[in-house]
mmCIF file of C-alpha atoms and ligand atoms in Angstrom:
data_model
loop_
_atom_site.group_PDB
_atom_site.id
_atom_site.type_symbol
_atom_site.label_atom_id
_atom_site.label_comp_id
_atom_site.label_asym_id
_atom_site.label_seq_id
_atom_site.Cartn_x
_atom_site.Cartn_y
_atom_site.Cartn_z
ATOM 1 C CA MET A 1 -30.158 -91.047 34.863
ATOM 2 C CA LYS A 2 -28.118 -87.885 34.184
ATOM 3 C CA ASN A 3 -28.643 -84.442 36.257
ATOM 4 C CA LYS A 4 -29.737 -82.135 33.284
ATOM 5 C CA GLY A 5 -30.853 -79.403 35.424
ATOM 6 C CA VAL A 6 -29.534 -75.625 35.370
ATOM 7 C CA ASN A 7 -25.778 -76.041 36.554
ATOM 8 C CA ARG A 8 -24.633 -73.299 38.765
ATOM 9 C CA ARG A 9 -21.038 -73.562 37.945
ATOM 10 C CA ASP A 10 -22.000 -73.819 34.471
ATOM 11 C CA PHE A 11 -23.768 -70.680 34.647
ATOM 12 C CA LEU A 12 -21.092 -68.835 36.470
ATOM 13 C CA ARG A 13 -18.236 -69.798 33.857
ATOM 14 C CA LEU A 14 -20.907 -68.440 31.347
ATOM 15 C CA SER A 15 -21.253 -65.222 32.881
ATOM 16 C CA ALA A 16 -17.319 -65.160 33.624
ATOM 17 C CA ALA A 17 -17.031 -65.482 29.747
ATOM 18 C CA ALA A 18 -19.449 -62.994 29.261
ATOM 19 C CA GLY A 19 -17.293 -60.349 30.450
ATOM 20 C CA ALA A 20 -14.227 -61.823 28.980
ATOM 21 C CA GLY A 21 -14.722 -60.640 25.483
ATOM 22 C CA VAL A 22 -15.630 -57.153 26.115
ATOM 23 C CA VAL A 23 -12.603 -56.365 28.199
ATOM 24 C CA LEU A 24 -9.447 -55.276 27.173
ATOM 25 C CA THR A 25 -7.333 -56.357 30.004
ATOM 26 C CA PRO A 26 -3.647 -54.229 30.780
ATOM 27 C CA GLY A 27 -2.096 -57.875 30.278
ATOM 28 C CA ALA A 28 -3.470 -57.507 26.679
ATOM 29 C CA ALA A 29 -2.436 -54.308 26.043
ATOM 30 C CA ALA A 30 1.154 -54.833 27.243
ATOM 31 C CA SER A 31 1.751 -57.397 25.315
ATOM 32 C CA THR A 32 0.730 -55.605 21.813
ATOM 33 C CA LEU A 33 2.840 -52.972 23.124
ATOM 34 C CA SER A 34 5.717 -54.978 23.461
ATOM 35 C CA ASN A 35 5.308 -57.343 20.397
ATOM 36 C CA PRO A 36 7.312 -56.019 17.072
ATOM 37 C CA THR A 37 5.474 -57.979 15.012
ATOM 38 C CA ILE A 38 2.113 -56.249 15.634
ATOM 39 C CA SER A 39 4.059 -52.890 14.875
ATOM 40 C CA GLN A 40 5.345 -53.978 11.549
ATOM 41 C CA LYS A 41 3.463 -54.446 8.008
ATOM 42 C CA SER A 42 3.953 -57.706 7.004
ATOM 43 C CA ASP A 43 3.951 -58.779 3.079
ATOM 44 C CA PHE A 44 1.705 -62.066 3.511
ATOM 45 C CA PRO A 45 1.428 -64.403 0.637
ATOM 46 C CA LYS A 46 -1.574 -63.302 -1.688
ATOM 47 C CA ARG A 47 -4.323 -65.411 -3.608
ATOM 48 C CA THR A 48 -6.702 -64.425 -5.928
ATOM 49 C CA LEU A 49 -10.209 -64.874 -4.728
ATOM 50 C CA GLY A 50 -12.033 -66.998 -7.703
ATOM 51 C CA ARG A 51 -13.580 -64.950 -10.489
ATOM 52 C CA THR A 52 -13.889 -61.589 -8.142
ATOM 53 C CA GLY A 53 -9.824 -61.089 -9.221
ATOM 54 C CA LEU A 54 -9.524 -59.660 -5.571
ATOM 55 C CA GLN A 55 -6.158 -60.308 -4.442
ATOM 56 C CA LEU A 56 -6.074 -61.143 -0.744
ATOM 57 C CA PRO A 57 -3.620 -62.052 1.865
ATOM 58 C CA ILE A 58 -3.919 -65.677 2.930
ATOM 59 C CA LEU A 59 -4.576 -64.004 6.441
ATOM 60 C CA SER A 60 -7.895 -62.163 6.969
ATOM 61 C CA MET A 61 -9.769 -61.004 10.349
ATOM 62 C CA GLY A 62 -12.878 -62.536 11.122
ATOM 63 C CA VAL A 63 -14.239 -59.520 13.328
ATOM 64 C CA MET A 64 -17.140 -61.471 14.908
ATOM 65 C CA ARG A 65 -15.751 -61.656 18.433
ATOM 66 C CA ALA A 66 -13.784 -58.589 18.522
ATOM 67 C CA ASP A 67 -15.191 -55.216 20.110
ATOM 68 C CA ASN A 68 -11.823 -53.615 20.250
ATOM 69 C CA PRO A 69 -11.136 -51.409 17.348
ATOM 70 C CA ASN A 70 -7.464 -50.889 18.597
ATOM 71 C CA VAL A 71 -7.160 -54.807 17.372
ATOM 72 C CA VAL A 72 -8.441 -53.991 14.134
ATOM 73 C CA ARG A 73 -6.427 -51.522 13.794
ATOM 74 C CA ALA A 74 -3.254 -53.848 14.940
ATOM 75 C CA ALA A 75 -4.758 -56.170 12.224
ATOM 76 C CA TYR A 76 -4.583 -53.473 9.604
ATOM 77 C CA ASN A 77 -1.428 -51.455 10.479
ATOM 78 C CA ALA A 78 0.061 -55.509 10.240
ATOM 79 C CA GLY A 79 -0.754 -55.762 6.762
ATOM 80 C CA LEU A 80 -4.239 -57.422 6.738
ATOM 81 C CA THR A 81 -6.513 -55.941 4.345
ATOM 82 C CA HIS A 82 -9.951 -58.089 4.534
ATOM 83 C CA PHE A 83 -12.244 -58.186 7.083
ATOM 84 C CA ASP A 84 -15.183 -60.341 7.879
ATOM 85 C CA THR A 85 -18.192 -59.118 9.512
ATOM 86 C CA ALA A 86 -22.118 -59.467 9.517
ATOM 87 C CA HIS A 87 -25.395 -57.780 10.159
ATOM 88 C CA GLY A 88 -26.021 -59.819 12.923
ATOM 89 C CA TYR A 89 -22.602 -59.779 14.999
ATOM 90 C CA GLN A 90 -22.983 -57.922 18.412
ATOM 91 C CA ASN A 91 -26.384 -56.861 17.127
ATOM 92 C CA GLY A 92 -24.929 -54.181 14.706
ATOM 93 C CA ARG A 93 -22.159 -53.123 16.654
ATOM 94 C CA ASN A 94 -19.550 -54.923 14.970
ATOM 95 C CA GLU A 95 -20.265 -53.286 12.030
ATOM 96 C CA GLU A 96 -20.625 -49.826 13.760
ATOM 97 C CA MET A 97 -17.181 -50.499 15.017
ATOM 98 C CA LEU A 98 -15.788 -51.336 11.666
ATOM 99 C CA GLY A 99 -17.546 -48.051 10.189
ATOM 100 C CA ASN A 100 -15.671 -45.725 12.284
ATOM 101 C CA PHE A 101 -12.491 -47.370 11.987
ATOM 102 C CA PHE A 102 -12.460 -47.465 8.259
ATOM 103 C CA LYS A 103 -14.510 -44.010 7.558
ATOM 104 C CA ASP A 104 -11.002 -42.369 7.287
ATOM 105 C CA LYS A 105 -9.246 -44.689 5.419
ATOM 106 C CA PRO A 106 -8.579 -45.513 1.716
ATOM 107 C CA ARG A 107 -11.481 -47.306 0.307
ATOM 108 C CA ASP A 108 -8.956 -49.468 -1.613
ATOM 109 C CA SER A 109 -6.916 -50.186 1.268
ATOM 110 C CA PHE A 110 -9.045 -52.807 2.541
ATOM 111 C CA THR A 111 -11.939 -55.160 1.657
ATOM 112 C CA ILE A 112 -15.307 -55.661 3.424
ATOM 113 C CA THR A 113 -17.504 -58.923 3.873
ATOM 114 C CA THR A 114 -20.811 -58.517 5.645
ATOM 115 C CA LYS A 115 -23.655 -61.142 5.552
ATOM 116 C CA GLY A 116 -27.439 -61.260 6.001
ATOM 117 C CA GLY A 117 -29.207 -63.470 7.320
ATOM 118 C CA PHE A 118 -33.115 -64.047 7.051
ATOM 119 C CA GLN A 119 -35.499 -66.847 7.938
ATOM 120 C CA TYR A 120 -36.278 -69.845 5.494
ATOM 121 C CA PRO A 121 -39.336 -70.544 4.349
ATOM 122 C CA LEU A 122 -39.028 -66.954 2.830
ATOM 123 C CA LYS A 123 -41.803 -64.782 4.008
ATOM 124 C CA ASP A 124 -43.481 -62.577 1.466
ATOM 125 C CA SER A 125 -41.823 -59.348 2.740
ATOM 126 C CA PHE A 126 -38.551 -61.018 2.089
ATOM 127 C CA GLU A 127 -37.246 -58.884 -0.565
ATOM 128 C CA THR A 128 -38.165 -55.518 1.055
ATOM 129 C CA GLU A 129 -36.765 -56.515 4.771
ATOM 130 C CA TYR A 130 -33.730 -57.972 2.958
ATOM 131 C CA THR A 131 -33.120 -54.476 1.108
ATOM 132 C CA GLU A 132 -33.649 -52.947 4.488
ATOM 133 C CA LEU A 133 -30.890 -55.133 6.097
ATOM 134 C CA ILE A 134 -28.288 -54.131 3.561
ATOM 135 C CA ASP A 135 -29.109 -50.555 3.687
ATOM 136 C CA LEU A 136 -28.763 -50.482 7.799
ATOM 137 C CA SER A 137 -25.354 -52.444 7.077
ATOM 138 C CA LEU A 138 -24.232 -49.865 4.844
ATOM 139 C CA LYS A 139 -25.072 -47.026 7.219
ATOM 140 C CA ARG A 140 -23.856 -48.556 9.992
ATOM 141 C CA LEU A 141 -20.307 -49.217 8.061
ATOM 142 C CA GLN A 142 -20.478 -45.442 6.640
ATOM 143 C CA MET A 143 -19.775 -47.216 3.328
ATOM 144 C CA ASP A 144 -21.895 -46.888 0.235
ATOM 145 C CA HIS A 145 -20.931 -50.476 -0.920
ATOM 146 C CA VAL A 146 -19.337 -53.426 0.446
ATOM 147 C CA ASP A 147 -16.914 -55.816 -1.255
ATOM 148 C CA ILE A 148 -18.817 -59.061 -0.529
ATOM 149 C CA PHE A 149 -22.279 -59.739 0.708
ATOM 150 C CA LEU A 150 -23.237 -63.032 1.681
ATOM 151 C CA ALA A 151 -26.276 -64.912 2.355
ATOM 152 C CA HIS A 152 -25.682 -65.877 5.994
ATOM 153 C CA GLY A 153 -25.828 -69.540 6.962
ATOM 154 C CA LEU A 154 -27.779 -71.174 4.088
ATOM 155 C CA GLN A 155 -28.032 -74.320 5.380
ATOM 156 C CA SER A 156 -31.619 -75.519 6.357
ATOM 157 C CA LYS A 157 -32.425 -77.885 3.192
ATOM 158 C CA GLU A 158 -31.636 -81.247 2.094
ATOM 159 C CA SER A 159 -32.423 -80.531 -1.051
ATOM 160 C CA PHE A 160 -30.277 -77.128 -1.196
ATOM 161 C CA ASP A 161 -33.646 -75.277 -2.075
ATOM 162 C CA ASP A 162 -32.547 -72.257 -0.486
ATOM 163 C CA ILE A 163 -29.116 -72.196 -2.272
ATOM 164 C CA THR A 164 -31.231 -72.376 -5.412
ATOM 165 C CA ASN A 165 -34.409 -70.201 -4.755
ATOM 166 C CA PRO A 166 -35.082 -67.786 -7.543
ATOM 167 C CA ARG A 167 -36.090 -65.016 -4.995
ATOM 168 C CA ILE A 168 -32.742 -65.154 -3.168
ATOM 169 C CA LEU A 169 -30.503 -65.120 -6.135
ATOM 170 C CA ASN A 170 -32.647 -62.390 -7.695
ATOM 171 C CA VAL A 171 -32.180 -60.048 -4.527
ATOM 172 C CA LEU A 172 -28.507 -60.937 -4.328
ATOM 173 C CA LYS A 173 -28.086 -60.273 -8.001
ATOM 174 C CA LYS A 174 -30.242 -56.698 -7.400
ATOM 175 C CA PHE A 175 -27.678 -55.840 -4.774
ATOM 176 C CA LYS A 176 -24.830 -56.546 -6.854
ATOM 177 C CA ALA A 177 -26.354 -54.213 -9.985
ATOM 178 C CA GLU A 178 -27.422 -51.398 -7.570
ATOM 179 C CA GLY A 179 -23.674 -51.472 -6.535
ATOM 180 C CA LYS A 180 -24.324 -52.141 -3.162
ATOM 181 C CA THR A 181 -22.142 -54.810 -3.221
ATOM 182 C CA ARG A 182 -19.126 -55.753 -5.639
ATOM 183 C CA PHE A 183 -19.562 -59.404 -5.331
ATOM 184 C CA ILE A 184 -22.157 -61.841 -3.854
ATOM 185 C CA GLY A 185 -21.942 -65.345 -2.333
ATOM 186 C CA LEU A 186 -23.270 -67.582 0.569
ATOM 187 C CA SER A 187 -21.751 -68.859 3.991
ATOM 188 C CA THR A 188 -22.757 -71.977 5.786
ATOM 189 C CA HIS A 189 -21.820 -74.301 8.400
ATOM 190 C CA ALA A 190 -23.557 -77.331 7.523
ATOM 191 C CA LEU A 191 -20.499 -79.030 6.336
ATOM 192 C CA LYS A 192 -22.337 -80.528 3.056
ATOM 193 C CA PRO A 193 -19.780 -80.708 -0.184
ATOM 194 C CA ALA A 194 -23.390 -81.108 -2.337
ATOM 195 C CA GLN A 195 -24.045 -77.411 -1.314
ATOM 196 C CA ILE A 196 -20.919 -76.461 -3.286
ATOM 197 C CA ASP A 197 -22.492 -78.008 -6.201
ATOM 198 C CA ALA A 198 -25.733 -76.412 -6.112
ATOM 199 C CA ALA A 199 -23.940 -73.054 -5.581
ATOM 200 C CA ILE A 200 -21.898 -73.938 -9.011
ATOM 201 C CA GLU A 201 -25.220 -74.700 -10.602
ATOM 202 C CA THR A 202 -26.654 -71.580 -10.436
ATOM 203 C CA GLY A 203 -23.722 -69.723 -12.029
ATOM 204 C CA VAL A 204 -24.596 -66.560 -9.504
ATOM 205 C CA TYR A 205 -22.106 -67.070 -6.038
ATOM 206 C CA ASP A 206 -19.097 -65.540 -6.679
ATOM 207 C CA VAL A 207 -17.913 -66.264 -2.991
ATOM 208 C CA ILE A 208 -18.463 -69.296 -0.618
ATOM 209 C CA LEU A 209 -17.614 -69.054 3.106
ATOM 210 C CA ILE A 210 -17.343 -72.525 4.508
ATOM 211 C CA SER A 211 -15.996 -74.145 7.671
ATOM 212 C CA TYR A 212 -12.895 -76.177 6.794
ATOM 213 C CA ASN A 213 -10.455 -78.040 9.493
ATOM 214 C CA PHE A 214 -8.593 -80.887 9.614
ATOM 215 C CA LYS A 215 -11.245 -82.627 11.887
ATOM 216 C CA LEU A 216 -13.812 -82.840 9.006
ATOM 217 C CA ASP A 217 -14.996 -86.271 8.603
ATOM 218 C CA ASN A 218 -16.092 -85.883 5.245
ATOM 219 C CA LEU A 219 -12.903 -83.970 4.276
ATOM 220 C CA LYS A 220 -11.591 -85.739 0.756
ATOM 221 C CA GLU A 221 -15.248 -85.015 -0.606
ATOM 222 C CA THR A 222 -15.108 -81.544 0.588
ATOM 223 C CA GLN A 223 -11.903 -80.677 -0.884
ATOM 224 C CA GLU A 224 -13.311 -82.153 -4.179
ATOM 225 C CA ALA A 225 -16.063 -79.973 -4.099
ATOM 226 C CA ILE A 226 -14.043 -76.776 -3.309
ATOM 227 C CA GLU A 227 -11.643 -77.686 -6.641
ATOM 228 C CA ARG A 228 -15.097 -78.198 -8.403
ATOM 229 C CA GLY A 229 -16.088 -74.670 -7.140
ATOM 230 C CA VAL A 230 -12.624 -73.005 -8.102
ATOM 231 C CA LYS A 231 -13.234 -74.824 -11.555
ATOM 232 C CA ALA A 232 -16.039 -72.730 -11.637
ATOM 233 C CA GLY A 233 -14.815 -69.172 -10.700
ATOM 234 C CA ILE A 234 -15.779 -69.447 -7.285
ATOM 235 C CA GLY A 235 -13.591 -67.849 -4.529
ATOM 236 C CA PHE A 236 -13.319 -69.802 -0.989
ATOM 237 C CA ILE A 237 -12.795 -68.314 2.343
ATOM 238 C CA ALA A 238 -12.268 -70.649 5.279
ATOM 239 C CA MET A 239 -13.719 -70.344 8.512
ATOM 240 C CA LYS A 240 -13.865 -72.743 11.867
ATOM 241 C CA THR A 241 -10.360 -73.655 10.806
ATOM 242 C CA MET A 242 -9.497 -73.793 14.485
ATOM 243 C CA THR A 243 -12.576 -76.441 15.391
ATOM 244 C CA GLY A 244 -13.461 -74.235 18.418
ATOM 245 C CA ALA A 245 -10.233 -72.910 19.480
ATOM 246 C CA VAL A 246 -9.647 -75.838 22.205
ATOM 247 C CA GLU A 247 -8.154 -79.285 21.643
ATOM 248 C CA ASP A 248 -9.989 -80.969 24.390
ATOM 249 C CA ALA A 249 -13.723 -81.571 24.790
ATOM 250 C CA GLU A 250 -13.782 -79.851 28.353
ATOM 251 C CA GLY A 251 -12.703 -76.591 26.829
ATOM 252 C CA LYS A 252 -9.818 -76.486 28.813
ATOM 253 C CA LYS A 253 -6.704 -76.358 26.447
ATOM 254 C CA LYS A 254 -5.919 -73.748 23.824
ATOM 255 C CA ILE A 255 -5.589 -75.289 20.286
ATOM 256 C CA ASN A 256 -2.376 -74.731 18.622
ATOM 257 C CA ALA A 257 -3.931 -72.010 16.376
ATOM 258 C CA GLN A 258 -0.688 -71.672 14.056
ATOM 259 C CA ALA A 259 -0.784 -75.393 13.054
ATOM 260 C CA CYS A 260 -4.410 -74.856 12.369
ATOM 261 C CA LEU A 261 -4.306 -71.915 10.128
ATOM 262 C CA LYS A 262 -0.855 -73.446 8.206
ATOM 263 C CA TRP A 263 -2.847 -76.762 7.785
ATOM 264 C CA ALA A 264 -5.826 -74.848 5.973
ATOM 265 C CA TRP A 265 -3.592 -73.123 3.948
ATOM 266 C CA GLU A 266 -2.128 -76.232 2.477
ATOM 267 C CA ASN A 267 -5.075 -76.160 0.115
ATOM 268 C CA LYS A 268 -4.350 -73.587 -2.326
ATOM 269 C CA ASN A 269 -8.165 -73.461 -3.274
ATOM 270 C CA ILE A 270 -8.961 -71.501 0.097
ATOM 271 C CA ALA A 271 -7.979 -67.820 -0.979
ATOM 272 C CA THR A 272 -7.759 -66.570 2.632
ATOM 273 C CA ILE A 273 -8.930 -67.514 6.044
ATOM 274 C CA ILE A 274 -10.718 -65.549 8.703
ATOM 275 C CA PRO A 275 -9.545 -66.351 12.137
ATOM 276 C CA GLY A 276 -11.843 -64.875 14.671
ATOM 277 C CA PHE A 277 -9.121 -63.143 16.890
ATOM 278 C CA SER A 278 -10.122 -60.908 19.374
ATOM 279 C CA ASN A 279 -7.174 -59.773 21.422
ATOM 280 C CA PHE A 280 -3.443 -58.910 20.778
ATOM 281 C CA ASP A 281 -2.160 -62.220 21.656
ATOM 282 C CA GLU A 282 -4.411 -64.062 19.438
ATOM 283 C CA LEU A 283 -3.821 -61.714 16.732
ATOM 284 C CA ASP A 284 -0.186 -62.098 17.127
ATOM 285 C CA GLU A 285 -0.082 -65.736 17.066
ATOM 286 C CA CYS A 286 -2.020 -65.469 13.442
ATOM 287 C CA LEU A 287 0.406 -62.942 12.588
ATOM 288 C CA ALA A 288 3.250 -65.568 13.209
ATOM 289 C CA ALA A 289 1.587 -68.185 11.293
ATOM 290 C CA GLY A 290 1.010 -65.767 8.117
ATOM 291 C CA ASN A 291 4.714 -64.597 8.091
ATOM 292 C CA ASN A 292 5.535 -68.376 8.177
ATOM 293 C CA PRO A 293 3.059 -70.615 6.559
ATOM 294 C CA SER A 294 4.570 -73.897 5.825
ATOM 295 C CA LEU A 295 3.219 -76.593 8.303
ATOM 296 C CA THR A 296 6.070 -78.419 10.146
ATOM 297 C CA ALA A 297 6.416 -82.069 10.593
ATOM 298 C CA PRO A 298 5.504 -81.436 14.344
ATOM 299 C CA GLU A 299 2.245 -79.491 13.626
ATOM 300 C CA LYS A 300 1.614 -82.123 11.385
ATOM 301 C CA ASN A 301 1.734 -84.891 14.025
ATOM 302 C CA TYR A 302 -0.068 -82.743 16.461
ATOM 303 C CA LEU A 303 -2.847 -82.525 14.373
ATOM 304 C CA ALA A 304 -2.883 -86.201 13.587
ATOM 305 C CA MET A 305 -3.272 -86.660 16.983
ATOM 306 C CA LEU A 306 -5.832 -84.146 17.442
ATOM 307 C CA CYS A 307 -8.137 -86.200 14.783
ATOM 308 C CA ASN A 308 -8.627 -89.022 16.987
ATOM 309 C CA GLN A 309 -9.791 -87.262 20.192
ATOM 310 C CA GLU A 310 -13.003 -85.757 20.781
ATOM 311 C CA MET A 311 -13.233 -81.869 20.391
ATOM 312 C CA LEU A 312 -15.773 -79.206 20.444
ATOM 313 C CA PHE A 313 -16.333 -79.209 16.675
ATOM 314 C CA CYS A 314 -19.483 -80.771 15.820
ATOM 315 C CA GLN A 315 -19.421 -82.780 12.617
ATOM 316 C CA ARG A 316 -23.464 -83.145 12.174
ATOM 317 C CA ARG A 317 -25.131 -82.076 9.162
ATOM 318 C CA GLY A 318 -28.365 -80.109 8.639
ATOM 319 C CA LYS A 319 -30.533 -78.416 10.540
ATOM 320 C CA ARG A 320 -32.979 -80.426 12.473
ATOM 321 C CA GLU A 321 -32.765 -83.867 13.462
ATOM 322 C CA LYS A 322 -34.891 -86.518 12.558
ATOM 323 C CA GLU A 323 -34.134 -88.789 15.514
ATOM 324 C CA CYS A 324 -34.670 -86.362 17.793
ATOM 325 C CA PRO A 325 -38.324 -86.495 19.152
ATOM 326 C CA GLU A 326 -38.099 -82.620 19.844
ATOM 327 C CA HIS A 327 -36.687 -81.837 16.400
ATOM 328 C CA LEU A 328 -33.755 -79.800 18.021
ATOM 329 C CA PRO A 329 -31.223 -78.229 15.582
ATOM 330 C CA ILE A 330 -28.633 -80.138 17.166
ATOM 331 C CA PRO A 331 -25.773 -78.675 15.115
ATOM 332 C CA ASP A 332 -26.604 -75.306 16.084
ATOM 333 C CA LEU A 333 -26.807 -75.893 19.984
ATOM 334 C CA MET A 334 -23.275 -77.540 19.373
ATOM 335 C CA ARG A 335 -21.863 -74.514 17.947
ATOM 336 C CA ALA A 336 -23.588 -72.296 20.456
ATOM 337 C CA TYR A 337 -22.086 -74.751 22.932
ATOM 338 C CA MET A 338 -18.455 -74.277 21.151
ATOM 339 C CA TYR A 339 -18.617 -70.658 21.286
ATOM 340 C CA ALA A 340 -19.523 -70.606 24.866
ATOM 341 C CA TYR A 341 -16.924 -73.043 26.442
ATOM 342 C CA GLY A 342 -14.441 -73.148 23.554
ATOM 343 C CA TYR A 343 -14.159 -69.327 22.328
ATOM 344 C CA LYS A 344 -15.459 -68.426 25.817
ATOM 345 C CA ASN A 345 -17.602 -66.050 24.536
ATOM 346 C CA ALA A 346 -21.129 -66.153 25.831
ATOM 347 C CA ASN A 347 -22.582 -62.630 23.894
ATOM 348 C CA LEU A 348 -21.772 -65.173 20.704
ATOM 349 C CA SER A 349 -23.269 -68.063 22.145
ATOM 350 C CA LYS A 350 -26.429 -66.346 23.452
ATOM 351 C CA ASP A 351 -26.726 -64.453 19.844
ATOM 352 C CA THR A 352 -26.755 -68.063 18.129
ATOM 353 C CA LEU A 353 -28.891 -69.291 20.745
ATOM 354 C CA MET A 354 -31.878 -66.912 20.212
ATOM 355 C CA GLU A 355 -31.558 -66.980 16.318
ATOM 356 C CA LEU A 356 -32.729 -70.570 16.842
ATOM 357 C CA ASP A 357 -35.918 -69.363 18.308
ATOM 358 C CA LEU A 358 -35.864 -72.135 20.868
ATOM 359 C CA GLN A 359 -39.464 -72.827 22.592
ATOM 360 C CA ASN A 360 -39.962 -73.888 26.339
ATOM 361 C CA VAL A 361 -36.245 -74.084 27.063
ATOM 362 C CA ALA A 362 -36.447 -74.800 30.222
ATOM 363 C CA ASN A 363 -37.861 -78.047 29.315
ATOM 364 C CA LEU A 364 -35.667 -79.070 26.471
ATOM 365 C CA CYS A 365 -35.033 -82.884 26.512
ATOM 366 C CA LYS A 366 -37.399 -83.659 29.106
ATOM 367 C CA SER A 367 -39.391 -85.912 26.693
ATOM 368 C CA CYS A 368 -36.558 -88.388 26.577
ATOM 369 C CA SER A 369 -35.869 -88.555 30.391
ATOM 370 C CA GLY A 370 -32.653 -88.931 29.943
ATOM 371 C CA ASP A 371 -32.251 -91.656 27.279
ATOM 372 C CA CYS A 372 -30.873 -89.165 24.275
ATOM 373 C CA LYS A 373 -31.665 -90.622 21.179
ATOM 374 C CA VAL A 374 -29.105 -88.837 19.264
ATOM 375 C CA LYS A 375 -25.750 -90.981 18.722
ATOM 376 C CA CYS A 376 -23.126 -88.681 17.904
ATOM 377 C CA THR A 377 -20.467 -89.966 16.089
ATOM 378 C CA SER A 378 -17.966 -87.377 17.393
ATOM 379 C CA GLY A 379 -18.822 -88.870 21.026
ATOM 380 C CA PHE A 380 -20.589 -85.679 22.410
ATOM 381 C CA ASP A 381 -22.975 -86.430 24.934
ATOM 382 C CA VAL A 382 -25.512 -84.319 23.184
ATOM 383 C CA ALA A 383 -28.393 -83.530 25.824
ATOM 384 C CA ARG A 384 -25.787 -82.833 28.488
ATOM 385 C CA LYS A 385 -24.168 -80.220 26.239
ATOM 386 C CA ILE A 386 -27.903 -78.827 25.415
ATOM 387 C CA ALA A 387 -28.333 -78.297 29.384
ATOM 388 C CA ALA A 388 -24.984 -76.922 29.443
ATOM 389 C CA VAL A 389 -25.186 -74.554 27.111
ATOM 390 C CA THR A 390 -29.086 -73.252 27.489
ATOM 391 C CA PRO A 391 -28.548 -71.115 30.662
ATOM 392 C CA VAL A 392 -26.293 -68.577 28.719
ATOM 393 C CA LEU A 393 -29.477 -67.276 27.563
ATOM 394 C CA GLN A 394 -30.235 -66.166 31.267
ATOM 395 C CA VAL A 395 -26.717 -64.336 31.060
ATOM 396 C CA PRO A 396 -27.340 -60.714 30.563
ATOM 397 C CA PHE A 397 -25.400 -59.176 27.403
ATOM 398 C CA ILE A 398 -22.407 -57.193 28.254
ATOM 399 C CA LEU A 399 -23.012 -53.587 26.593
ATOM 400 C CA PHE A 400 -19.907 -52.084 25.204
ATOM 401 C CA THR A 401 -18.473 -48.824 26.123
HETATM 402 S S1 SF4 B 1 -32.489 -85.944 24.932
HETATM 403 FE FE1 SF4 B 1 -31.373 -85.923 22.703
HETATM 404 S S2 SF4 B 1 -32.989 -86.777 21.402
HETATM 405 FE FE2 SF4 B 1 -34.054 -86.258 23.563
HETATM 406 S S3 SF4 B 1 -34.820 -84.412 22.930
HETATM 407 FE FE3 SF4 B 1 -32.665 -84.177 23.803
HETATM 408 S S4 SF4 B 1 -31.313 -84.071 22.053
HETATM 409 FE FE4 SF4 B 1 -33.299 -84.683 21.255
#
């Protein structure tokens, strides 16, 4: 039987990762100052985001992990114009940081996406609470409107009845009609092409933010669904293009970010990508890719080689696992693992775990006595990863200065 207890070494790794995301190291600053690419404004190729008509550079910023406004400044100064945040990121501090940064910038010099999550099935108070959520987001952002507002993480149902739920559609349309957002859409990690068809069917969603990378085992179906969405006027933004930021299952070897970005840009139906860079070195790598976006033959071979090995990106679909007697949300737990051991961001991993509302965390998986019933096609030792990531809940959040 495998030892699945809280591992002190894992706990210490997670604790170290919690601090890593919030400290501006002297090395990182020096890298930027010495790097000419960041101080120059680039003229990235632009693509149209579906019926929104927004012309976005192919490279945007996923602000999720960033806590240093100077990184946002460097991205903006380098020519990025689209910035993606969410109500829940860093418990609201992510939106506040963007609000403070953009308050004196011309409003037509940038576009902002924010996202709001909610419990599903919907509570009676959903409409009131969701309206309070977007109002608070606008207050934090110090803006009277965002450009895109997304229902965050729609993925709970096999029937996609969250995507087509009239109460959700009506409240999103109301936000748009009231001018709180110019466009509306959804985000999803569920990797189900049929979600896109459900969204098309509603005729309501302008934008879909979707996980899209070279590791997808349903890539062809995903690309075909995106194509149908584009024909219906939906604009597509890609996330998770780097599949967890590392190329090995142990989280030790950084992935070639440029190759991943360039691969995703090969699909012209992807309007822009939101890599979640949080320091100057990562930004610089993204800028280098954006300035030279053609995928090279060696990069293609590199990605082909990675297709055959276990990494950190979870391909499981849906929310709760039928074969798991505890009905654990395995894909979300694997995503939390990826955040901790791939992104090295314990705060983000902890945020993700807290949203799952796990009960009796210390005793997860005990009912299986070491014989995990989840057979993972990517080769993940699911129970071991659950045991390795749940200690992150004990790591204190590192507060921003
Ligand atoms: S060991 Fe596997 S099947 Fe059992 S509860 Fe944990 S994840 Fe579910």
